[in-house]
Amino acid sequence: MAVATDTSRLIKPHGGQLVDRTGERPDGVDSLERLTLTSREVSDLDMLATGALSPLEGFLNREDYESVVESMRLASGLPWALPVCLAVDAAPSGDRVALADEQGRLLAVLDVDEAYEYDKEREAERCFRTTEDAHPGVARLYAQKPLYLAGQVTVFERVPSPYPELALDPADTRRIFAERGWKRVVGFQTRNPIHRAHEYLTKGALETVDGLLIHPLIGETKSDDVPAATRIECYRILLENYYPGDRVVLSAFPAAMRYAGPREAIWHAICRKNYGCSHFIVGRDHAGVGSYYGTYDAQLIFDEFEPHELDIEPMFFEHSFWCKVCGQMATPKTCPHGDEDRVALSGTKVRELLAAGELPPAEFSRPEVAKVLIEAYRQG
Ligand SMILES: [Zn+2]
């Protein structure tokens, strides 16, 4: 028997209500015009279904899109940092279409609001701060179909998660947080294995709140990012060995990476608010790629909103390291010593060590985590 859990102590979803766009399969779906979604659009669709993108109930219409691109707000004025759009070749003839994934699985219907043209270069410039197609998010945008199709969605078939035990919707995480009596919960976005540096940030944040949501992104990423399956194994083994289980929830974040840096930091924060997080960790160069964004841009952009507008509280962190003199993890904020006293390894150096089957220093990476990565290199 389901027991109602009081989630009223938790932060409210963005816009006030958690959206639910799941529903029954309507009659006549098979005879509708069918659109095939990219993997990124399927991720967005699934997040629309569960309310992870509350208050959105579908793909953006022109008015909202223009407002988001120009001023990081929906037409209503509510902050919203990135377009959530469905690109199509032509306006459909009917007022309802069926949405399918690339495997041909029917997932949802969309009730057509409008189809409209959009300016790819302007979207790139405003959202990615560059028009260069060397940027993976811009390249994806330039490769899109020429029109955006807006409308409310009803999802009747959820895409099976590759990690069913980690597939928690916003209503699930909210219920779990409430059951544990948490009110203040910090969310941690990651698309990398967690080494000592990020362990330090998450634990530093956890010292000040009730609980921690480790929320690795499992949607599409660049091909040179560590595969999600390997990362998940790293997270599991790290949590088992080094985190208090009753203070941490590990769950998968189904979004695809956009690599939009600062704007994506805002977007990531708003999504985690919908999952019930009151706080959100923003490190250096959050959601960045290459050298397109300044080190602190993803932190500074939060100043463009009044605190009450986002509601969720960003927690800004410096990069951290082991200091041999301090004898502990530290950051430039807390350690007065120089580079020569700090254990610092470049990403390239770490990859070299792991690929050679060698453990990085224990001050850099927990050996249990490094062993998972070494094994992945050996098999890869
Ligand atoms: Zn020090």
Coordinates of C-alpha atoms in Angstrom, one line a residue, residues 28-335:
G28 CA -5.3 6.1 -33.4
V29 CA -1.7 6.8 -32.7
D30 CA -0.6 4.4 -35.4
S31 CA -2.3 6.4 -38.1
L32 CA -0.7 9.7 -37.1
E33 CA 2.2 11.3 -38.9
R34 CA 5.3 10.1 -37.2
L35 CA 8.4 12.1 -36.3
T36 CA 11.7 10.5 -35.4
L37 CA 13.5 12.3 -32.5
T38 CA 17.3 12.5 -32.1
S39 CA 18.7 11.0 -28.9
R40 CA 19.0 14.5 -27.4
E41 CA 15.3 15.2 -28.2
V42 CA 14.3 11.8 -26.7
S43 CA 16.1 12.8 -23.5
D44 CA 14.3 16.1 -23.4
L45 CA 11.0 14.3 -24.1
D46 CA 11.5 12.0 -21.2
M47 CA 12.3 14.9 -18.9
L48 CA 9.2 16.8 -20.1
A49 CA 7.2 13.6 -19.2
T50 CA 8.4 13.5 -15.6
G51 CA 8.4 17.2 -14.7
A52 CA 12.2 17.4 -14.7
L53 CA 11.7 20.4 -17.0
S54 CA 8.8 21.9 -15.0
P55 CA 7.0 24.2 -15.8
L56 CA 7.4 23.1 -19.5
E57 CA 4.7 20.8 -20.7
G58 CA 6.1 20.5 -24.2
F59 CA 8.6 21.8 -26.7
L60 CA 8.9 25.6 -26.7
N61 CA 6.7 27.8 -28.8
R62 CA 8.1 30.8 -30.7
E63 CA 7.4 33.4 -28.0
D64 CA 9.0 31.3 -25.3
Y65 CA 11.9 30.4 -27.5
E66 CA 12.7 34.0 -28.5
S67 CA 12.5 35.1 -24.9
V68 CA 14.7 32.2 -23.7
V69 CA 17.3 32.9 -26.3
E70 CA 17.3 36.7 -25.7
S71 CA 16.8 37.0 -22.0
M72 CA 17.1 33.6 -20.4
R73 CA 13.4 33.7 -19.4
L74 CA 10.2 32.2 -20.6
A75 CA 7.6 34.7 -22.0
S76 CA 6.0 34.6 -18.5
G77 CA 9.3 36.0 -17.1
L78 CA 10.2 32.8 -15.2
P79 CA 14.0 32.1 -15.6
W80 CA 14.8 29.5 -18.2
A81 CA 18.3 29.2 -19.6
L82 CA 18.3 26.9 -22.7
P83 CA 15.9 26.2 -25.5
V84 CA 14.1 22.8 -25.3
C85 CA 13.0 22.4 -28.9
L86 CA 12.0 19.8 -31.4
A87 CA 13.5 20.3 -34.9
V88 CA 11.5 19.2 -38.0
D89 CA 11.8 19.3 -41.7
A90 CA 8.3 20.7 -42.4
A91 CA 5.1 21.7 -40.5
P92 CA 2.9 18.6 -40.1
S93 CA -0.4 18.7 -41.8
G94 CA -2.5 17.4 -38.9
D95 CA -2.9 18.9 -35.4
R96 CA -1.4 15.9 -33.7
V97 CA 1.7 13.9 -34.5
A98 CA 3.3 10.8 -33.0
L99 CA 6.9 10.9 -31.7
A100 CA 9.3 8.0 -32.1
D101 CA 12.9 7.3 -31.2
E102 CA 15.5 6.2 -33.7
Q103 CA 14.7 2.6 -33.1
G104 CA 11.2 3.3 -34.3
R105 CA 9.6 2.9 -30.9
L106 CA 6.5 5.1 -30.5
L107 CA 6.8 7.2 -27.3
A108 CA 4.4 10.1 -27.3
V109 CA 2.0 12.3 -29.1
L110 CA 2.5 16.1 -29.6
D111 CA -0.5 18.4 -30.0
V112 CA 0.7 20.9 -32.5
D113 CA 0.8 24.5 -31.4
E114 CA 3.0 26.0 -34.2
A115 CA 6.0 25.4 -36.4
Y116 CA 8.4 28.3 -36.8
E117 CA 11.7 29.2 -38.3
Y118 CA 14.7 29.9 -36.1
D119 CA 18.1 31.5 -36.6
K120 CA 20.8 28.9 -35.8
E121 CA 23.7 31.4 -35.7
R122 CA 21.8 33.6 -33.3
E123 CA 20.9 30.7 -31.0
A124 CA 24.5 29.6 -31.1
E125 CA 25.8 33.1 -30.3
R126 CA 23.3 33.7 -27.5
C127 CA 23.3 30.3 -25.9
F128 CA 26.8 28.9 -26.6
R129 CA 28.6 32.3 -26.8
T130 CA 30.2 31.2 -30.0
T131 CA 29.2 30.5 -33.6
E132 CA 32.1 28.1 -34.3
D133 CA 31.1 24.6 -35.3
A134 CA 34.1 23.2 -33.6
H135 CA 32.0 23.5 -30.4
P136 CA 30.0 20.2 -30.1
G137 CA 26.8 21.9 -29.0
V138 CA 27.0 24.4 -31.9
A139 CA 27.8 21.6 -34.4
R140 CA 24.7 19.7 -33.2
L141 CA 22.6 22.8 -33.6
Y142 CA 23.9 23.5 -37.1
A143 CA 23.0 19.9 -38.1
Q144 CA 19.4 20.2 -37.0
K145 CA 16.4 20.4 -39.2
P146 CA 15.2 23.9 -40.2
L147 CA 12.0 24.4 -38.2
Y148 CA 11.0 24.1 -34.6
L149 CA 7.7 22.4 -33.8
A150 CA 6.0 23.5 -30.6
G151 CA 3.3 21.7 -28.6
Q152 CA 2.3 19.9 -25.5
V153 CA 3.4 16.3 -25.3
T154 CA 1.8 13.2 -23.8
V155 CA 4.3 10.4 -23.2
F156 CA 2.7 6.9 -23.1
E157 CA 5.9 4.9 -23.5
R158 CA 8.9 5.6 -21.4
V159 CA 12.3 4.9 -22.9
P160 CA 13.8 2.0 -20.8
S161 CA 16.7 3.3 -18.6
P162 CA 20.0 1.6 -19.1
Y163 CA 20.2 1.8 -15.3
P164 CA 16.7 0.9 -14.0
E165 CA 17.7 1.0 -10.4
L166 CA 19.1 4.5 -10.8
A167 CA 16.1 5.7 -12.8
L168 CA 14.4 8.0 -10.3
D169 CA 12.0 10.6 -11.5
P170 CA 11.6 14.0 -9.7
A171 CA 8.5 12.6 -7.9
D172 CA 10.7 9.6 -6.7
T173 CA 13.6 11.7 -5.5
R174 CA 11.2 14.1 -3.7
R175 CA 9.5 11.1 -2.0
I176 CA 12.9 9.6 -0.9
F177 CA 14.1 13.0 0.4
A178 CA 10.9 13.5 2.4
E179 CA 11.0 9.9 3.7
R180 CA 14.5 10.6 5.0
G181 CA 13.3 13.8 6.6
W182 CA 15.5 15.9 4.5
K183 CA 14.7 19.6 3.7
R184 CA 18.0 20.9 2.5
V185 CA 19.5 18.8 -0.3
V186 CA 22.5 19.5 -2.5
G187 CA 22.6 18.3 -6.0
F188 CA 25.8 17.3 -7.8
Q189 CA 25.9 17.2 -11.5
T190 CA 28.8 15.1 -13.0
R191 CA 29.8 13.6 -16.3
N192 CA 33.2 12.4 -15.1
P193 CA 34.4 9.8 -12.6
I194 CA 34.6 11.3 -9.1
H195 CA 38.2 11.6 -7.9
R196 CA 39.3 13.1 -4.5
A197 CA 38.7 16.6 -5.7
H198 CA 35.0 16.2 -6.4
E199 CA 34.6 14.0 -3.3
Y200 CA 35.9 16.9 -1.3
L201 CA 33.4 19.3 -2.9
T202 CA 30.4 17.1 -2.4
K203 CA 31.4 16.3 1.2
G204 CA 32.1 20.0 1.9
A205 CA 28.6 20.8 0.7
L206 CA 27.0 17.9 2.6
E207 CA 28.5 19.2 5.8
T208 CA 26.0 22.1 5.6
V209 CA 22.8 20.4 4.4
D210 CA 20.7 17.3 5.1
G211 CA 21.5 15.2 2.1
L212 CA 23.4 14.8 -1.2
L213 CA 22.0 13.8 -4.6
I214 CA 24.8 12.5 -6.8
H215 CA 23.2 13.0 -10.2
P216 CA 25.4 11.8 -13.0
L217 CA 24.3 12.8 -16.5
I218 CA 23.7 9.7 -18.6
G219 CA 22.3 11.2 -21.8
E220 CA 24.4 11.7 -24.9
T221 CA 27.9 13.1 -24.3
K222 CA 30.9 13.7 -26.5
S223 CA 32.6 10.4 -27.6
D224 CA 35.7 11.2 -25.6
D225 CA 33.9 11.5 -22.3
V226 CA 34.2 8.4 -20.0
P227 CA 31.2 6.1 -20.9
A228 CA 28.3 6.2 -18.4
A229 CA 28.5 2.5 -17.5
T230 CA 32.1 2.9 -16.3
R231 CA 31.3 6.1 -14.4
I232 CA 28.3 4.5 -12.7
E233 CA 30.5 1.7 -11.4
C234 CA 33.0 4.2 -10.1
Y235 CA 30.2 6.1 -8.3
R236 CA 28.9 3.0 -6.7
I237 CA 32.2 1.8 -5.4
L238 CA 33.1 5.2 -4.1
L239 CA 29.7 5.6 -2.3
E240 CA 30.0 2.1 -0.8
N241 CA 33.4 2.8 0.6
Y242 CA 33.6 6.5 1.4
Y243 CA 30.1 8.0 1.9
P244 CA 27.5 7.5 4.6
G245 CA 24.7 5.6 2.7
D246 CA 21.9 7.3 4.7
R247 CA 23.0 10.8 3.6
V248 CA 23.4 10.2 -0.1
V249 CA 21.1 9.3 -3.0
L250 CA 22.7 8.1 -6.3
S251 CA 20.4 8.6 -9.3
A252 CA 20.8 9.1 -13.1
F253 CA 20.1 12.4 -14.7
P254 CA 18.7 11.5 -18.2
A255 CA 19.7 14.8 -19.9
A256 CA 22.0 15.0 -22.9
M257 CA 25.0 17.3 -22.6
R258 CA 24.8 20.6 -24.5
Y259 CA 28.2 22.0 -23.4
A260 CA 26.6 25.4 -23.1
G261 CA 28.7 26.3 -20.0
P262 CA 27.2 29.1 -18.0
R263 CA 23.6 28.8 -19.4
E264 CA 23.7 25.0 -18.9
A265 CA 24.8 25.6 -15.2
I266 CA 21.5 27.6 -14.7
W267 CA 19.5 25.0 -16.6
H268 CA 21.1 22.1 -14.6
A269 CA 20.3 24.0 -11.4
I270 CA 16.6 24.5 -12.4
C271 CA 16.3 20.8 -13.3
R272 CA 17.7 19.7 -9.9
K273 CA 15.3 22.0 -8.2
N274 CA 12.6 20.0 -9.8
Y275 CA 14.2 16.9 -8.4
G276 CA 13.9 18.4 -4.9
C277 CA 17.3 20.0 -4.5
S278 CA 17.6 23.2 -2.5
H279 CA 21.2 23.6 -3.3
F280 CA 23.4 23.0 -6.3
I281 CA 27.2 22.6 -6.7
V282 CA 28.8 24.7 -9.4
G283 CA 32.5 24.2 -9.8
R284 CA 34.9 25.8 -12.2
D285 CA 33.9 25.7 -15.9
H286 CA 30.7 23.8 -15.3
A287 CA 29.4 22.2 -18.5
G288 CA 32.2 23.8 -20.4
V289 CA 34.1 22.4 -23.3
G290 CA 37.5 23.5 -24.7
S291 CA 38.3 27.1 -23.9
Y292 CA 34.9 28.6 -24.9
Y293 CA 34.1 29.8 -21.4
G294 CA 35.9 31.7 -18.7
T295 CA 36.8 29.7 -15.6
Y296 CA 34.1 31.4 -13.4
D297 CA 31.5 32.3 -16.1
A298 CA 29.2 29.5 -14.9
Q299 CA 29.3 30.9 -11.4
L300 CA 29.0 34.6 -12.4
I301 CA 25.9 34.0 -14.5
F302 CA 23.9 33.3 -11.3
D303 CA 24.3 37.0 -10.5
E304 CA 22.1 37.8 -13.5
F305 CA 19.1 36.6 -11.5
E306 CA 17.7 37.8 -8.2
P307 CA 18.2 35.0 -5.6
H308 CA 14.5 34.4 -5.1
E309 CA 13.9 33.9 -8.8
L310 CA 15.9 30.7 -9.0
D311 CA 15.1 29.7 -5.4
I312 CA 17.7 26.9 -5.6
E313 CA 21.0 28.1 -4.0
P314 CA 24.2 27.7 -6.0
M315 CA 27.2 26.6 -4.0
F316 CA 30.4 27.7 -5.7
F317 CA 33.6 25.8 -5.4
E318 CA 37.2 26.3 -6.4
H319 CA 39.3 23.4 -7.7
S320 CA 40.7 21.3 -4.9
F321 CA 43.8 19.2 -4.4
W322 CA 45.7 17.4 -1.7
C323 CA 48.2 19.7 0.1
K324 CA 51.1 17.9 1.6
V325 CA 51.8 20.6 4.1
C326 CA 48.2 21.0 5.2
G327 CA 48.0 17.2 5.2
Q328 CA 44.5 17.3 3.7
M329 CA 42.3 18.2 0.7
A330 CA 42.1 22.0 0.3
T331 CA 41.5 24.7 -2.3
P332 CA 43.3 28.0 -2.9
K333 CA 40.6 29.5 -0.6
T334 CA 41.8 27.5 2.4
C335 CA 45.5 26.6 1.7

